[in-house]
C-alpha positions as a Python dict, from the first residue, in 0.01 Angstrom:
ca = {
    (1, 'X'): (0, 0, 0),
    (2, 'X'): (-375, -24, 37),
    (3, 'X'): (-636, 160, -109),
    (4, 'X'): (-1012, 150, -79),
    (5, 'X'): (-1191, 307, -377),
    (6, 'X'): (-1556, 381, -418),
    (7, 'X'): (-1824, 285, -656),
    (8, 'X'): (-2028, 545, -824),
    (9, 'X'): (-2399, 642, -911),
    (10, 'X'): (-2470, 895, -1197),
    (11, 'X'): (-2729, 1138, -1048),
    (12, 'X'): (-2800, 1299, -1345),
    (13, 'X'): (-2671, 1216, -1715),
    (14, 'X'): (-2723, 1410, -2011),
    (15, 'X'): (-2631, 1295, -2338),
    (16, 'X'): (-2499, 1541, -2644),
    (17, 'X'): (-2410, 1464, -2981),
    (18, 'X'): (-2139, 1231, -3080),
    (19, 'X'): (-1797, 1456, -3120),
    (20, 'X'): (-1534, 1418, -3386),
    (21, 'X'): (-1343, 1170, -3131),
    (22, 'X'): (-1633, 954, -3155),
    (23, 'X'): (-1752, 1047, -2793),
    (24, 'X'): (-2064, 1164, -2674),
    (25, 'X'): (-2018, 1482, -2464),
    (26, 'X'): (-2189, 1449, -2159),
    (27, 'X'): (-2321, 1690, -1858),
    (28, 'X'): (-2339, 1468, -1523),
    (29, 'X'): (-2386, 1424, -1159),
    (30, 'X'): (-2121, 1189, -1007),
    (31, 'X'): (-2165, 1059, -645),
    (32, 'X'): (-1954, 816, -454),
    (33, 'X'): (-2128, 518, -301),
    (34, 'X'): (-2040, 356, 10),
    (35, 'X'): (-1941, 75, -183),
    (36, 'X'): (-1582, -9, -211),
    (37, 'X'): (-1301, -204, -401),
    (38, 'X'): (-1002, -276, -226),
    (39, 'X'): (-649, -203, -442),
    (40, 'X'): (-306, -362, -318),
    (41, 'X'): (2, -278, -443),
    (42, 'X'): (336, -445, -312),
    (43, 'X'): (686, -481, -459),
    (44, 'X'): (742, -802, -620),
    (45, 'X'): (798, -1061, -692),
    (46, 'X'): (536, -1040, -997),
    (47, 'X'): (531, -1380, -1172),
    (48, 'X'): (651, -1387, -1566),
    (49, 'X'): (694, -1009, -1584),
    (50, 'X'): (692, -658, -1364),
    (51, 'X'): (342, -644, -1297),
    (52, 'X'): (120, -954, -1147),
    (53, 'X'): (-230, -925, -1069),
    (54, 'X'): (-445, -1131, -842),
    (55, 'X'): (-823, -1087, -799),
    (56, 'X'): (-1056, -1192, -501),
    (57, 'X'): (-1373, -1110, -384),
    (58, 'X'): (-1729, -1181, -457),
    (59, 'X'): (-1751, -977, -792),
    (60, 'X'): (-1411, -1115, -923),
    (61, 'X'): (-1563, -1387, -1125),
    (62, 'X'): (-1504, -1309, -1517),
    (63, 'X'): (-1272, -1021, -1471),
    (64, 'X'): (-916, -1067, -1663),
    (65, 'X'): (-597, -1056, -1452),
    (66, 'X'): (-352, -948, -1748),
    (67, 'X'): (-276, -653, -1926),
    (68, 'X'): (-635, -584, -2058),
    (69, 'X'): (-749, -531, -1684),
    (70, 'X'): (-790, -158, -1620),
    (71, 'X'): (-576, -139, -1271),
    (72, 'X'): (-282, -337, -1475),
    (73, 'X'): (-315, -54, -1725),
    (74, 'X'): (-356, 215, -1503),
    (75, 'X'): (5, 70, -1301),
    (76, 'X'): (163, 56, -1633),
    (77, 'X'): (46, 400, -1718),
    (78, 'X'): (166, 553, -1432),
    (79, 'X'): (505, 351, -1425),
    (80, 'X'): (583, 506, -1813),
    (81, 'X'): (538, 875, -1699),
    (82, 'X'): (739, 842, -1378),
    (83, 'X'): (1004, 650, -1565),
    (84, 'X'): (1004, 951, -1872),
    (85, 'X'): (994, 1195, -1577),
    (86, 'X'): (1332, 1028, -1442),
    (87, 'X'): (1280, 1089, -1101),
    (88, 'X'): (1171, 813, -817),
    (89, 'X'): (1247, 586, -1170),
    (90, 'X'): (1428, 315, -975),
    (91, 'X'): (1137, 236, -755),
    (92, 'X'): (906, 223, -1051),
    (93, 'X'): (1155, -17, -1236),
    (94, 'X'): (1093, -278, -988),
    (95, 'X'): (833, -565, -1014),
    (96, 'X'): (490, -498, -848),
    (97, 'X'): (215, -730, -716),
    (98, 'X'): (-103, -584, -766),
    (99, 'X'): (-444, -693, -598),
    (100, 'X'): (-785, -607, -620),
    (101, 'X'): (-1044, -703, -403),
    (102, 'X'): (-1407, -684, -595),
    (103, 'X'): (-1729, -587, -398),
    (104, 'X'): (-1828, -343, -657),
    (105, 'X'): (-2056, -544, -902),
    (106, 'X'): (-1919, -516, -1217),
    (107, 'X'): (-2094, -426, -1549),
    (108, 'X'): (-2344, -272, -1303),
    (109, 'X'): (-2241, 136, -1421),
    (110, 'X'): (-2087, 157, -1096),
    (111, 'X'): (-1752, 243, -1229),
    (112, 'X'): (-1557, -50, -1032),
    (113, 'X'): (-1295, -113, -1312),
    (114, 'X'): (-1254, 277, -1341),
    (115, 'X'): (-1258, 291, -938),
    (116, 'X'): (-947, 17, -949),
    (117, 'X'): (-787, 215, -1168),
    (118, 'X'): (-784, 524, -984),
    (119, 'X'): (-674, 284, -661),
    (120, 'X'): (-352, 156, -869),
    (121, 'X'): (-265, 511, -977),
    (122, 'X'): (-288, 644, -626),
    (123, 'X'): (-129, 296, -490),
    (124, 'X'): (162, 258, -723),
    (125, 'X'): (239, 634, -687),
    (126, 'X'): (245, 618, -281),
    (127, 'X'): (473, 261, -319),
    (128, 'X'): (694, 408, -546),
    (129, 'X'): (726, 759, -371),
    (130, 'X'): (697, 907, -703),
    (131, 'X'): (502, 1270, -606),
    (132, 'X'): (309, 1263, -902),
    (133, 'X'): (129, 1608, -904),
    (134, 'X'): (-267, 1561, -864),
    (135, 'X'): (-300, 1718, -1215),
    (136, 'X'): (-82, 1462, -1348),
    (137, 'X'): (-265, 1185, -1244),
    (138, 'X'): (-599, 1328, -1333),
    (139, 'X'): (-434, 1322, -1713),
    (140, 'X'): (-324, 961, -1666),
    (141, 'X'): (-671, 882, -1517),
    (142, 'X'): (-886, 1067, -1828),
    (143, 'X'): (-636, 833, -2077),
    (144, 'X'): (-754, 559, -1910),
    (145, 'X'): (-1141, 597, -1879),
    (146, 'X'): (-1413, 844, -1829),
    (147, 'X'): (-1479, 777, -1505),
    (148, 'X'): (-1130, 762, -1353),
    (149, 'X'): (-1105, 1053, -1310),
    (150, 'X'): (-1393, 1093, -1057),
    (151, 'X'): (-1287, 787, -926),
    (152, 'X'): (-971, 981, -807),
    (153, 'X'): (-1198, 1241, -673),
    (154, 'X'): (-1461, 1103, -509),
    (155, 'X'): (-1774, 1298, -353),
    (156, 'X'): (-1985, 1472, -580),
    (157, 'X'): (-1934, 1639, -898),
    (158, 'X'): (-2024, 1775, -1205),
    (159, 'X'): (-1870, 1591, -1505),
    (160, 'X'): (-1848, 1728, -1849),
    (161, 'X'): (-1658, 1659, -2206),
    (162, 'X'): (-1659, 1262, -2149),
    (163, 'X'): (-1666, 1320, -1768),
    (164, 'X'): (-1317, 1401, -1724),
    (165, 'X'): (-1372, 1765, -1637),
    (166, 'X'): (-1496, 1788, -1319),
    (167, 'X'): (-1598, 2076, -1094),
    (168, 'X'): (-1694, 1978, -677),
    (169, 'X'): (-2076, 1980, -599),
    (170, 'X'): (-2144, 2105, -215),
    (171, 'X'): (-2359, 1863, -51),
    (172, 'X'): (-2483, 1945, 305),
    (173, 'X'): (-2628, 1569, 349),
    (174, 'X'): (-2749, 1276, 265),
    (175, 'X'): (-3094, 1175, 147),
}
């Protein structure tokens, strides 16, 4: 299963006071770009465990290919969710080989890691034929990071909260 995931920019970003959770409330306009990473997932073998991660591409240098990687964490979060549900559990128990071909520059504010996490959620859900509802994928995404929810949706959206509460913004063209 292969998924292309888009980078994003914040057209507008308003930052409010820090909340009780330590995060700032934001208001932002997210916009997906025509710049993509490609996330691939297949059934094992996974060297040394239930998940292996291979990073390739011009922007992969310096990224970790272990459990600290956001795409890896997304696959683990979805696996745990699917196994708790009990349906489609057998597919989720099998080892997977996760690959990320990086074209989105890292540490550029373009949400490359968040996009990879969203891609891992969608690709693993499809591989396991889990049929996870969109709302549940959104909750998993919000738990992984502030931009992951938008990376699932794409397009142009108003983001609130930490960025996880989204409302689509109609766009009639590009400028």
